[in-house]
Amino acid sequence: MFLNLPLSARLKGRLLRITLLIASFAITLLLGIYSPSAGSQSNEILWDTYGVPHIFSQDAKSLFHAFGWAQMQSHGNLILRLYAQARGRAAEYWGEDYLESDQWVHTMGIPQRASEWYKAQSPEFQTNLNAFAAGINAYAKQHRDEIDDELEIVLPIEPADLLAHLQRVVHFTFVVNPQSLSNIHEDANPAGSNGWAIAPSHSESGNAMLVANPHLPWADLFLWYEAQLNAPGIDAYGATLVGFPVLEIAFNNNLGWTHTVNTHDGWDAYELQLAKDGYRFDGKTRAFEIENKVLKVKQADGTLREEPLSVRRSIHGPVVAQKDDKAIALRVVGLDQPGALEEWWEMARANNLTAFEIALKRLQIPMFTVIYADREGHIMHFFNGQVPVRSQGDFEDWSGIIPGDSSGNLWSKNHPYEDLPRVIDPPTGWLQNANDSPWTTTFPPAIEPDNYPSYMAPRGPMNLRPQRSAKMLLEDDKLSFDEVVKYKHSTRMELADRLLDDLIPAARQGSELARRAADVLQNWDRNADADSRGAVLFAFWADAMDSDNLFAKPWSEKSPLTTPDGLADPADAVATLEAVAAKVEATYGALDIAWGEVNRLDSGDVNLPANGAEDFLGAFRALELSPTKDGHFEAVGGDSYVAVIEFSQPVKAMALTSYGNATQPNSPHRGDQLKLFAGKQLRPVWRSRPEIEAHLASRQQF
């Protein structure tokens, strides 16, 4: 058609055709990459305005690669430090401060076992672990300037590092840790959690709801990372501990779950009678298995010194202490079960209760209660864990030192899934766990402890935070989504409700200072909100009292939600109140100083009044506080990740990662959610591509 046109016109026409072709190609390309409906055509990370990565990938391998990249962008320095510690080489990299950590890691056999675990993974999941490690290394290679110089020595990351990190965190921090061994008769676990599952019968909307609320220290290996993972066969949103390649707490369009630290006994300390070069066992002397190692320790001048480590293992496990002719050997569950990460992966891929239970029945995750809810209206409490089959005794019997000279005390297998406490769809319509035993998950009780071995879990007492949890669910027949969010933020101190009715009248009979203190406590709202006045005085008093002899009426299994109660010694309580009141007034200038003036949320440039209280005070809103040099207290733990989910159509969810979703020095997301935390607010969860695009901060393609 151009033959009869002048040459200049033909050239213009050709240029126009080329221009249109290029434009058409560009539009096609742009639509293929950027269109909200084109998730299957590209691998990309959509970062929202709170630093949450929403990963859309063509396949699982690409998804894991991008997830490794994303975690490095948010927490690169922390991840490398944690992986180095899991390798047992941190002292080699950074010096003496890490020697005890390395000794623990090697005594527990973590690095060698991690290599064995990697070989035991399914081929498909090996590929996923390889991809996650490759994503970490790819980010580090392209962004060396974002990684602290001293941490680069840890690179490259190997897939076995992920499994070593898993063991160090789960098996050798949560199941057992060095502090547990130092205080065998006490709970040395720094972790706690709340979890709720609400059935349609207890829900105002007729939809099931779930509350996820782990409480952990706000640092180190305890930090949570929030993300969305989307690929064929999975569209899950939730959180995981930093450095883990899968989500540990999550929901999808059909179901969700959370974890709480359960009353699980997955380790025992055995006392060995030493004899010659071995130990006595079943009337004979057995030789230790001995492995001699040499750890390297970096010196101030950069040289490395060698530190010998001799690891002795009995049939029970590694020797962790010795005095005179006795030694302590440690036995821990799950060290022959390498599939925890893949189990979490399959839980997130499940679409109904049947598929979810198939994943749970693997029993690879060594502990953590599961609280579950789904779109079909099912709710479940499962006392998950690898629970040893023990020959005799109750929970208390196995909480101390166990004689190690007889095979009768040596367990070698765990209870199967069917043996563990579990309840599905109780008539009450709700389930809760706040680190209490499974027997108190709902009221009237749905699990009978007499149907289980007495060593499965303790029979009591039920602490005040779980009592507060259960009472809020029990006292409201129908809960709306907004009410659940409100209850989640409840700071009411259950301990105050048990004691103030005795303490206030007793204090009114005391000195002028005691009477003024009584007035403050009388006017207090019994909450630990930022503006609550009287909470500081009460918390200081409660901390000063002898908790073992505090109550007139101890906890009773027959009255689990109203005991303990009353003051055992009102005169002593008033004397303590007078002493505490004098200290509070001298330190802060007033008895009714506001809770948030004393207790602070401090992170970089953010310093805000705190709300929430420590566990012993019985507040559902947990906050762990540490004293500062100026007489104030700063939050160092407590509510970490919070999610409230309603299985409506579409799913409705709100969440918060209290300290923000990053720790890298230049990230704008360090502490950027603390203002919401201070305001007792959650943020909306964005899951659909249009929602994410509407709140998009940046985009990365792979």
XYZ file of C-alpha atoms in Angstrom:
702
model
C 0.000 0.000 0.000
C 3.024 2.210 0.317
C 4.244 1.737 -3.291
C 2.646 4.884 -4.675
C 3.710 7.097 -1.792
C 6.736 9.361 -1.863
C 9.880 7.872 -0.338
C 9.743 10.102 2.726
C 6.185 8.978 3.401
C 7.152 5.306 3.034
C 9.993 5.826 5.504
C 7.648 7.559 7.896
C 5.190 4.673 7.566
C 7.881 2.103 8.216
C 9.053 4.005 11.266
C 5.470 4.207 12.457
C 5.031 0.433 12.072
C 8.286 -0.225 13.941
C 7.270 2.194 16.664
C 3.876 0.528 17.033
C 5.503 -2.917 17.119
C 7.927 -1.845 19.828
C 5.117 -0.232 21.781
C 2.970 -3.351 21.454
C 5.843 -5.527 22.638
C 6.560 -3.188 25.544
C 2.916 -3.166 26.628
C 2.785 -6.950 26.429
C 5.971 -7.189 28.454
C 4.753 -4.730 31.027
C 1.433 -6.489 31.382
C 3.177 -9.820 31.756
C 5.397 -8.534 34.528
C 3.364 -5.921 36.333
C -0.274 -6.845 35.909
C -1.957 -7.823 39.175
C -3.318 -10.867 37.374
C 0.064 -11.996 36.083
C 1.452 -13.658 39.190
C 2.174 -16.882 37.320
C 4.276 -15.116 34.680
C 7.082 -13.774 36.863
C 8.985 -14.221 40.092
C 8.819 -11.102 42.196
C 8.758 -9.657 45.667
C 6.245 -6.913 46.321
C 7.339 -4.991 49.421
C 4.507 -3.196 51.174
C 4.802 -0.015 53.186
C 5.497 -1.940 56.413
C 8.381 -3.903 54.925
C 6.409 -7.132 54.532
C 7.519 -9.143 51.473
C 4.755 -10.617 49.330
C 6.469 -13.232 47.189
C 4.842 -14.431 43.966
C 6.676 -17.228 42.195
C 6.260 -19.687 39.353
C 7.356 -22.669 41.433
C 8.507 -23.679 44.910
C 12.196 -23.424 44.056
C 11.825 -19.809 42.949
C 9.703 -19.069 46.023
C 12.331 -20.359 48.449
C 15.070 -18.471 46.589
C 13.114 -15.219 46.874
C 12.307 -15.873 50.543
C 16.013 -16.261 51.316
C 16.701 -13.017 49.463
C 13.899 -11.199 51.308
C 15.052 -12.295 54.752
C 18.574 -11.133 53.974
C 17.311 -7.725 52.869
C 15.440 -7.341 56.165
C 17.724 -9.166 58.618
C 20.989 -9.950 56.815
C 23.405 -9.175 59.637
C 21.346 -11.076 62.193
C 20.919 -14.116 59.950
C 24.650 -14.458 59.306
C 25.422 -14.153 63.009
C 22.799 -16.767 63.904
C 23.978 -19.210 61.256
C 27.572 -18.786 62.431
C 26.520 -19.682 65.958
C 24.610 -22.717 64.681
C 27.786 -23.849 62.909
C 29.673 -23.623 66.196
C 32.253 -21.291 64.650
C 31.234 -17.905 66.037
C 34.242 -17.741 68.384
C 36.493 -18.445 65.412
C 34.959 -15.502 63.601
C 34.495 -13.001 66.440
C 36.252 -14.075 69.610
C 35.873 -15.236 73.203
C 32.357 -13.899 73.753
C 31.026 -16.734 71.618
C 33.072 -19.598 73.041
C 30.401 -20.899 75.428
C 27.864 -20.871 72.595
C 30.227 -22.857 70.357
C 30.927 -25.347 73.134
C 27.185 -25.906 73.647
C 26.583 -26.348 69.915
C 29.381 -28.899 69.513
C 28.546 -30.750 72.719
C 25.001 -31.140 71.385
C 26.391 -32.361 68.047
C 24.466 -29.804 66.001
C 26.794 -29.277 62.987
C 27.319 -32.974 62.277
C 23.648 -33.795 62.772
C 22.644 -30.934 60.451
C 24.677 -32.505 57.648
C 23.011 -35.841 58.306
C 19.591 -34.213 58.361
C 20.224 -32.536 55.026
C 20.961 -35.903 53.419
C 17.743 -37.277 54.932
C 15.482 -34.617 53.348
C 13.226 -35.585 50.470
C 14.707 -34.650 47.078
C 12.019 -31.992 46.592
C 12.671 -30.359 49.928
C 16.442 -30.538 49.454
C 15.863 -28.463 46.344
C 13.884 -25.940 48.395
C 16.595 -25.671 51.045
C 19.219 -25.267 48.335
C 17.176 -22.464 46.810
C 16.720 -20.614 50.113
C 20.474 -20.733 50.777
C 21.144 -19.618 47.199
C 18.805 -16.653 47.688
C 20.736 -15.611 50.779
C 24.046 -15.869 48.926
C 22.723 -14.050 45.866
C 21.563 -11.119 47.968
C 24.881 -10.970 49.819
C 26.826 -11.040 46.556
C 24.842 -8.184 45.044
C 24.613 -6.115 48.236
C 27.956 -6.507 49.987
C 27.733 -2.896 51.093
C 24.611 -3.755 53.131
C 26.385 -6.486 55.131
C 28.674 -5.652 58.060
C 32.285 -6.355 57.116
C 32.876 -8.651 60.080
C 29.975 -10.866 59.020
C 31.072 -11.560 55.464
C 33.328 -14.357 56.715
C 30.203 -16.471 57.299
C 29.417 -16.555 53.579
C 28.552 -18.570 51.622
C 25.625 -20.144 53.439
C 25.110 -23.880 52.947
C 21.736 -25.666 53.156
C 22.936 -27.573 56.229
C 23.253 -24.206 58.013
C 19.458 -23.882 57.889
C 19.042 -27.223 59.649
C 21.726 -26.403 62.205
C 19.883 -23.153 62.936
C 16.611 -25.071 63.279
C 18.175 -27.417 65.846
C 19.848 -24.656 67.832
C 16.603 -22.685 68.043
C 13.960 -25.370 68.477
C 15.694 -28.351 70.086
C 18.399 -26.571 72.032
C 16.696 -23.338 73.033
C 12.960 -24.068 73.235
C 12.982 -27.768 74.160
C 16.067 -27.375 76.376
C 18.734 -24.736 76.837
C 21.746 -24.197 79.100
C 19.644 -22.163 81.538
C 17.252 -25.112 81.865
C 20.165 -27.284 82.958
C 21.280 -24.691 85.499
C 17.765 -24.509 86.990
C 16.432 -28.016 86.476
C 13.513 -27.602 88.872
C 12.467 -24.247 87.412
C 11.038 -23.157 84.080
C 13.962 -21.459 82.341
C 12.212 -21.091 78.985
C 11.934 -17.382 78.089
C 9.037 -17.957 75.741
C 5.277 -17.640 76.034
C 2.231 -17.229 73.813
C -1.529 -16.788 73.539
C -3.679 -18.627 71.025
C -7.449 -18.597 70.419
C -9.688 -20.563 68.057
C -13.333 -19.471 67.900
C -15.976 -21.620 66.222
C -18.946 -20.244 64.237
C -21.245 -20.970 67.199
C -19.269 -18.514 69.339
C -18.770 -15.958 66.555
C -21.091 -13.050 65.865
C -20.555 -13.377 62.100
C -20.908 -17.161 62.018
C -17.326 -17.481 60.767
C -14.490 -19.189 62.596
C -11.729 -16.932 63.910
C -8.127 -17.430 64.994
C -5.809 -15.385 67.201
C -2.048 -15.880 66.904
C 0.038 -14.189 69.555
C 3.512 -15.519 70.431
C 5.433 -13.729 73.199
C 9.195 -13.899 72.845
C 12.192 -11.693 73.628
C 12.539 -8.840 71.135
C 16.025 -9.767 69.975
C 18.372 -12.386 68.586
C 17.025 -15.788 67.523
C 13.566 -15.014 68.952
C 12.584 -12.385 66.356
C 9.608 -13.046 64.073
C 9.550 -12.271 60.370
C 6.258 -11.594 58.579
C 5.748 -12.605 54.944
C 3.377 -13.887 52.267
C 4.383 -16.898 50.156
C 2.523 -17.469 46.892
C 3.302 -20.152 44.305
C 1.387 -23.015 42.693
C -0.097 -25.009 45.564
C 0.438 -22.378 48.258
C -0.788 -18.910 49.196
C 0.093 -18.549 52.864
C 0.549 -15.479 55.042
C 2.128 -15.466 58.474
C 5.387 -15.326 60.344
C 8.468 -17.365 61.067
C 11.490 -17.030 63.295
C 14.268 -15.205 61.461
C 16.393 -17.557 59.380
C 13.744 -20.266 58.951
C 12.844 -21.015 55.309
C 9.145 -21.751 55.997
C 6.292 -20.087 57.870
C 5.733 -21.431 61.383
C 2.494 -19.567 62.101
C 0.279 -18.998 59.080
C -3.103 -18.925 57.382
C -4.386 -19.321 53.850
C -7.819 -18.911 52.281
C -9.101 -22.051 53.979
C -7.378 -22.524 57.334
C -4.829 -21.230 59.786
C -2.925 -22.165 62.898
C -0.800 -20.711 65.622
C 1.635 -22.178 68.117
C 2.064 -21.736 71.839
C 4.884 -23.090 73.970
C 3.257 -26.073 75.615
C 3.865 -27.768 78.950
C 6.014 -30.291 77.157
C 8.801 -32.346 78.706
C 11.088 -33.309 75.868
C 14.348 -33.696 77.738
C 15.785 -35.379 80.783
C 18.946 -34.948 82.813
C 20.342 -38.326 83.885
C 22.716 -38.675 86.810
C 25.539 -41.109 86.034
C 27.623 -42.963 88.590
C 31.182 -42.778 87.280
C 33.375 -45.867 87.476
C 36.931 -46.111 86.111
C 36.742 -44.537 82.646
C 33.018 -45.116 82.253
C 29.698 -45.165 84.085
C 27.480 -47.740 85.758
C 24.494 -48.995 83.769
C 22.397 -52.074 84.523
C 25.028 -53.401 86.920
C 27.916 -53.066 84.473
C 30.479 -50.432 83.595
C 30.002 -48.945 80.160
C 32.585 -46.877 78.352
C 31.808 -43.378 77.174
C 31.907 -42.570 73.508
C 34.539 -39.829 73.362
C 35.022 -37.267 70.620
C 37.894 -34.822 70.896
C 37.425 -31.536 69.082
C 39.487 -28.407 68.683
C 37.604 -25.113 68.569
C 39.233 -21.994 67.215
C 38.973 -18.696 69.050
C 39.848 -15.380 67.458
C 42.194 -13.221 69.534
C 42.399 -9.451 69.768
C 45.375 -9.390 67.375
C 43.487 -11.426 64.791
C 45.286 -14.706 65.420
C 43.449 -17.907 66.300
C 44.065 -19.926 69.423
C 42.966 -23.506 69.806
C 40.536 -24.535 72.527
C 40.247 -28.285 73.119
C 36.797 -29.742 73.707
C 36.279 -33.340 74.740
C 32.686 -34.493 74.264
C 31.694 -37.602 76.203
C 28.476 -39.376 75.356
C 26.699 -42.039 77.337
C 23.811 -44.147 76.104
C 21.594 -41.348 77.415
C 23.273 -38.517 75.512
C 26.152 -36.049 75.911
C 27.641 -35.301 79.319
C 26.933 -31.685 80.230
C 28.280 -31.521 83.806
C 30.476 -33.446 86.239
C 31.261 -33.210 89.926
C 33.391 -35.743 91.765
C 32.153 -39.232 90.886
C 28.899 -38.129 89.253
C 28.039 -36.697 85.879
C 24.885 -35.394 84.177
C 23.971 -36.625 80.705
C 21.290 -34.966 78.575
C 18.674 -36.775 76.499
C 16.558 -34.702 74.075
C 13.661 -35.720 71.840
C 13.556 -35.344 68.099
C 17.209 -35.655 67.189
C 16.365 -38.481 64.787
C 13.415 -36.595 63.267
C 14.768 -34.275 60.530
C 11.501 -33.191 58.907
C 10.161 -30.260 60.956
C 10.638 -27.688 58.204
C 8.876 -29.815 55.611
C 6.021 -30.460 58.043
C 5.462 -26.712 58.478
C 5.577 -26.358 54.702
C 2.883 -29.009 54.259
C 0.743 -27.452 56.998
C 0.726 -24.178 55.048
C -0.204 -26.040 51.839
C -3.165 -27.857 53.428
C -6.677 -26.764 52.435
C -8.820 -28.576 55.001
C -8.632 -30.247 58.379
C -7.995 -33.708 56.933
C -4.980 -32.540 54.935
C -3.747 -30.488 57.886
C -3.875 -33.499 60.200
C -2.012 -35.602 57.640
C 0.812 -33.063 57.901
C 0.624 -32.990 61.721
C 0.797 -36.762 61.958
C 4.374 -36.628 60.753
C 5.223 -35.462 64.321
C 8.521 -33.981 63.202
C 8.089 -30.724 65.132
C 9.347 -31.605 68.631
C 7.010 -29.328 70.630
C 4.479 -26.440 70.471
C 0.726 -26.623 70.923
C -1.292 -26.169 67.730
C -4.410 -23.982 67.822
C -6.316 -24.288 64.539
C -9.398 -22.850 62.780
C -10.756 -23.116 59.250
C -13.362 -21.881 56.761
C -15.572 -24.946 57.287
C -15.943 -23.934 60.930
C -13.662 -26.508 62.544
C -11.437 -25.582 65.471
C -8.796 -27.755 67.098
C -6.367 -27.827 70.001
C -3.547 -30.337 69.584
C -0.870 -30.934 72.225
C 1.811 -31.334 69.588
C 5.206 -32.759 70.418
C 7.484 -35.718 70.622
C 6.514 -37.034 74.056
C 8.672 -39.897 75.335
C 6.973 -43.115 76.370
C 8.100 -43.371 79.972
C 8.062 -46.426 82.180
C 6.464 -44.806 85.216
C 6.084 -41.575 87.195
C 4.229 -38.318 86.703
C 5.238 -34.993 85.183
C 6.875 -33.782 88.376
C 8.894 -36.977 88.757
C 10.505 -36.430 85.373
C 11.195 -32.737 85.962
C 14.227 -33.317 88.171
C 17.395 -35.383 88.018
C 16.738 -38.948 86.814
C 18.880 -41.877 87.968
C 20.857 -42.999 84.949
C 22.084 -46.365 86.152
C 19.108 -48.421 84.931
C 17.611 -49.067 81.506
C 14.207 -48.912 83.199
C 14.478 -45.106 83.217
C 15.761 -44.794 79.659
C 13.083 -43.958 77.106
C 13.644 -44.797 73.467
C 10.381 -44.094 71.634
C 7.694 -41.409 71.510
C 3.934 -41.458 71.719
C 2.160 -41.546 68.333
C -0.248 -38.852 67.185
C -3.298 -40.729 68.471
C -1.916 -40.777 72.036
C -1.572 -37.001 72.373
C -4.242 -34.708 73.877
C -6.454 -33.282 71.154
C -9.921 -31.771 70.889
C -11.848 -30.865 67.741
C -15.030 -28.749 67.715
C -15.864 -28.684 71.432
C -19.475 -27.825 72.394
C -18.245 -24.618 74.047
C -17.288 -23.181 70.640
C -13.879 -21.906 71.699
C -10.370 -23.043 72.533
C -7.503 -21.187 74.129
C -3.958 -21.800 75.218
C -1.705 -19.405 77.072
C 1.062 -21.871 77.924
C -1.215 -23.826 80.241
C -1.770 -27.573 80.133
C -4.168 -28.980 77.510
C -6.715 -29.835 80.212
C -7.726 -26.161 80.502
C -8.169 -25.363 76.815
C -11.932 -24.763 77.230
C -14.602 -24.798 79.953
C -16.378 -27.028 80.706
C -13.230 -29.109 80.066
C -13.094 -31.100 76.818
C -9.977 -33.196 77.547
C -9.922 -35.523 80.550
C -6.416 -35.763 82.054
C -7.163 -39.158 83.598
C -7.258 -40.585 80.066
C -3.566 -39.847 79.565
C -0.326 -40.893 81.268
C 0.331 -38.723 84.304
C 3.652 -37.629 82.829
C 2.010 -36.183 79.694
C 1.428 -32.710 81.174
C 1.063 -31.227 84.666
C -2.356 -31.129 86.332
C -1.896 -27.556 87.533
C -1.845 -24.875 88.612
C -3.406 -22.834 85.832
C -1.575 -19.523 85.889
C -3.331 -16.164 85.882
C -2.703 -15.187 82.239
C -4.413 -18.319 80.881
C -7.192 -17.811 83.420
C -7.663 -14.293 82.101
C -7.664 -15.718 78.561
C -10.331 -18.313 79.314
C -12.521 -15.915 81.275
C -12.736 -13.408 78.415
C -13.891 -16.171 76.068
C -16.251 -17.686 78.606
C -17.954 -14.419 79.543
C -18.943 -13.371 76.002
C -21.469 -15.579 74.179
C -20.805 -14.173 70.701
C -17.609 -12.457 69.637
C -17.210 -10.065 66.735
C -13.914 -9.526 64.943
C -13.533 -6.089 66.547
C -14.228 -7.514 70.000
C -11.541 -10.151 69.505
C -9.039 -7.415 68.606
C -10.106 -5.454 71.688
C -9.738 -8.471 73.987
C -6.356 -9.250 72.484
C -5.150 -5.895 73.781
C -6.595 -6.347 77.266
C -4.116 -5.259 79.942
C -6.314 -5.992 82.939
C -4.260 -7.563 85.716
C -5.978 -10.698 86.939
C -3.735 -10.637 90.019
C -5.255 -7.312 91.068
C -8.757 -8.778 90.898
C -7.675 -11.561 93.264
C -5.962 -9.431 95.898
C -7.102 -5.804 95.969
C -10.358 -6.577 97.760
C -8.220 -7.741 100.694
C -5.264 -5.388 100.332
C -7.145 -2.075 100.149
C -9.192 -2.425 103.383
C -6.145 -3.789 105.206
C -4.035 -0.816 104.042
C -6.694 1.632 105.264
C -5.935 0.400 108.784
C -2.247 1.224 108.402
C -0.097 4.358 108.340
C -0.858 7.598 106.548
C 1.319 6.407 103.648
C -0.506 3.066 103.521
C -3.865 4.869 103.436
C -2.730 7.080 100.559
C -1.516 3.970 98.739
C -4.931 2.379 99.333
C -6.611 5.419 97.758
C -4.408 5.124 94.680
C -5.189 1.427 94.325
C -8.897 2.052 94.866
C -9.003 4.610 92.043
C -6.889 2.510 89.675
C -8.676 0.876 86.718
C -6.708 -2.371 87.313
C -5.250 -2.147 83.816
C -1.686 -1.726 82.605
C -2.548 0.893 80.005
C -0.148 3.749 79.376
C -2.338 6.160 81.368
C -3.237 3.729 84.179
C -2.401 5.226 87.562
C -1.840 2.714 90.343
C -0.451 -0.039 88.131
C 3.162 0.881 88.927
C 2.511 0.799 92.662
C 0.694 -2.529 92.451
C 3.305 -4.158 90.203
C 6.164 -3.100 92.496
C 4.250 -4.423 95.499
C 3.405 -7.740 93.831
C 7.024 -8.199 92.793
C 8.181 -7.599 96.368
C 5.807 -10.164 97.869
C 6.687 -13.823 98.415
C 4.742 -15.481 95.618
C 4.918 -18.917 97.240
C 3.021 -17.701 100.291
C 0.891 -14.962 98.792
C -2.600 -16.424 98.585
C -5.025 -17.433 101.312
C -6.684 -19.906 98.970
C -4.365 -21.862 96.622
C -5.224 -22.894 93.090
C -7.730 -25.733 92.891
C -8.521 -27.998 89.966
C -12.163 -27.824 91.080
C -12.189 -23.999 90.831
C -9.627 -23.345 88.092
C -10.810 -19.846 87.125
C -11.401 -18.351 90.577
C -8.345 -19.579 92.461
C -5.840 -18.680 93.822
C -7.507 -15.912 95.768
C -7.173 -13.670 98.816
C -4.229 -12.540 100.900
C -2.611 -15.114 103.161
C -1.022 -12.506 105.439
C -2.656 -9.039 105.253
C -0.315 -7.536 107.851
C 2.777 -8.543 105.896
C 1.149 -7.326 102.696
C 0.511 -3.869 104.196
C 4.057 -3.618 105.557
C 5.394 -4.436 102.098
C 3.017 -1.903 100.537
C 4.296 0.834 102.847
C 7.912 0.093 101.933
C 7.136 -0.041 98.227
C 5.027 3.135 98.345
C 7.886 5.041 99.953
C 10.239 3.865 97.206
C 7.816 4.702 94.386
C 7.145 8.183 95.757
C 10.846 8.885 96.262
C 11.779 7.617 92.798
C 8.965 9.050 90.688
C 7.579 11.882 92.809
C 4.074 10.445 93.039
C 2.335 7.237 94.120
C 0.011 7.404 91.126
C 2.668 7.790 88.452
C 1.258 6.646 85.088
C 2.288 3.200 83.874
C 3.525 4.580 80.550
C 5.730 7.203 82.207
C 7.738 4.464 83.916
C 7.550 1.746 81.269
C 8.720 2.647 77.781
C 8.906 1.384 74.219
C 12.394 2.430 73.147
C 13.832 1.680 69.727
C 16.235 4.071 68.040
C 14.455 7.380 67.583
C 11.184 5.963 68.934
C 10.446 6.315 72.644
C 6.815 5.816 73.588
C 4.734 4.972 76.662
C 4.196 1.228 76.996
C 1.125 -0.810 77.821
C 0.943 -4.454 78.875
C 2.380 -6.283 81.854
C 4.612 -9.144 82.851
C 3.264 -12.652 83.085
C 2.982 -12.958 86.862
C 0.534 -10.045 86.945
C -1.972 -11.969 84.836
C -2.446 -9.609 81.891
C -3.372 -11.110 78.528
C -1.336 -8.372 76.837
C 2.149 -9.567 77.697
C 5.143 -7.268 78.052
C 8.531 -8.170 79.469
C 10.269 -5.175 81.033
C 13.896 -4.564 81.921
C 15.183 -1.784 84.226
C 17.256 1.059 82.829
C 19.846 3.148 84.644
C 17.478 6.091 85.123
C 14.853 4.130 87.068
C 12.613 3.464 84.110
C 11.866 0.154 82.414
C 11.996 -0.666 78.723
C 10.162 -3.353 76.814
C 12.469 -6.224 75.852
C 9.890 -8.897 75.067
C 6.259 -9.892 75.114
C 3.688 -9.506 72.346
C 5.846 -10.126 69.295
C 3.701 -11.106 66.339
C -0.080 -10.712 66.537
C -2.618 -11.825 63.952
C -6.404 -11.914 64.162
C -8.024 -13.845 61.291
C -11.671 -14.349 60.373
C -12.425 -17.026 57.777
C -14.979 -14.929 55.943
C -15.210 -14.556 52.166
C -12.688 -13.101 51.537
C -10.580 -13.782 54.615
C -10.328 -10.789 56.935
C -7.076 -10.370 58.846
C -5.152 -7.812 60.851
C -1.637 -8.194 62.213
C 1.312 -6.527 63.886
C 4.982 -7.319 64.250
C 5.610 -5.206 67.326
C 9.227 -4.195 66.688
C 8.946 -3.926 62.910
C 9.873 -6.348 60.147
C 13.588 -5.566 59.818
C 16.784 -5.119 61.817
C 19.204 -3.966 59.118
C 20.804 -0.647 60.144
C 19.439 1.440 57.257
C 15.990 -0.103 57.073
C 13.048 2.250 57.642
C 11.151 -0.672 59.187
C 13.179 -0.942 62.391
C 10.634 -0.093 65.058
C 8.154 1.405 62.589
C 5.228 -0.553 64.093
C 5.872 0.460 67.701
C 3.532 3.426 67.366
C 0.728 1.033 66.491
C 1.743 -1.182 69.416
C 1.644 1.820 71.758
C -1.813 2.689 70.444
C -3.083 -0.902 70.883
C -3.715 -1.121 67.145
C -3.231 -3.739 64.446
C -2.634 -3.136 60.747
C -4.713 -4.577 57.926
C -3.170 -7.593 56.210
C -2.869 -7.117 52.445
C -2.938 -10.397 50.513
C -4.532 -9.834 47.104
C -2.358 -8.300 44.419
C -4.605 -5.224 44.017
C -4.398 -4.554 47.781
C -0.638 -5.001 47.785
C -0.198 -2.827 44.689
C -2.218 -0.100 46.432
C 0.260 -0.126 49.334
C 3.416 -0.876 47.385
C 6.768 0.461 48.517
C 9.003 -1.352 46.026
C 9.189 -4.288 43.643
C 11.970 -6.774 42.901
C 11.964 -9.298 40.064
C 13.946 -12.479 39.656
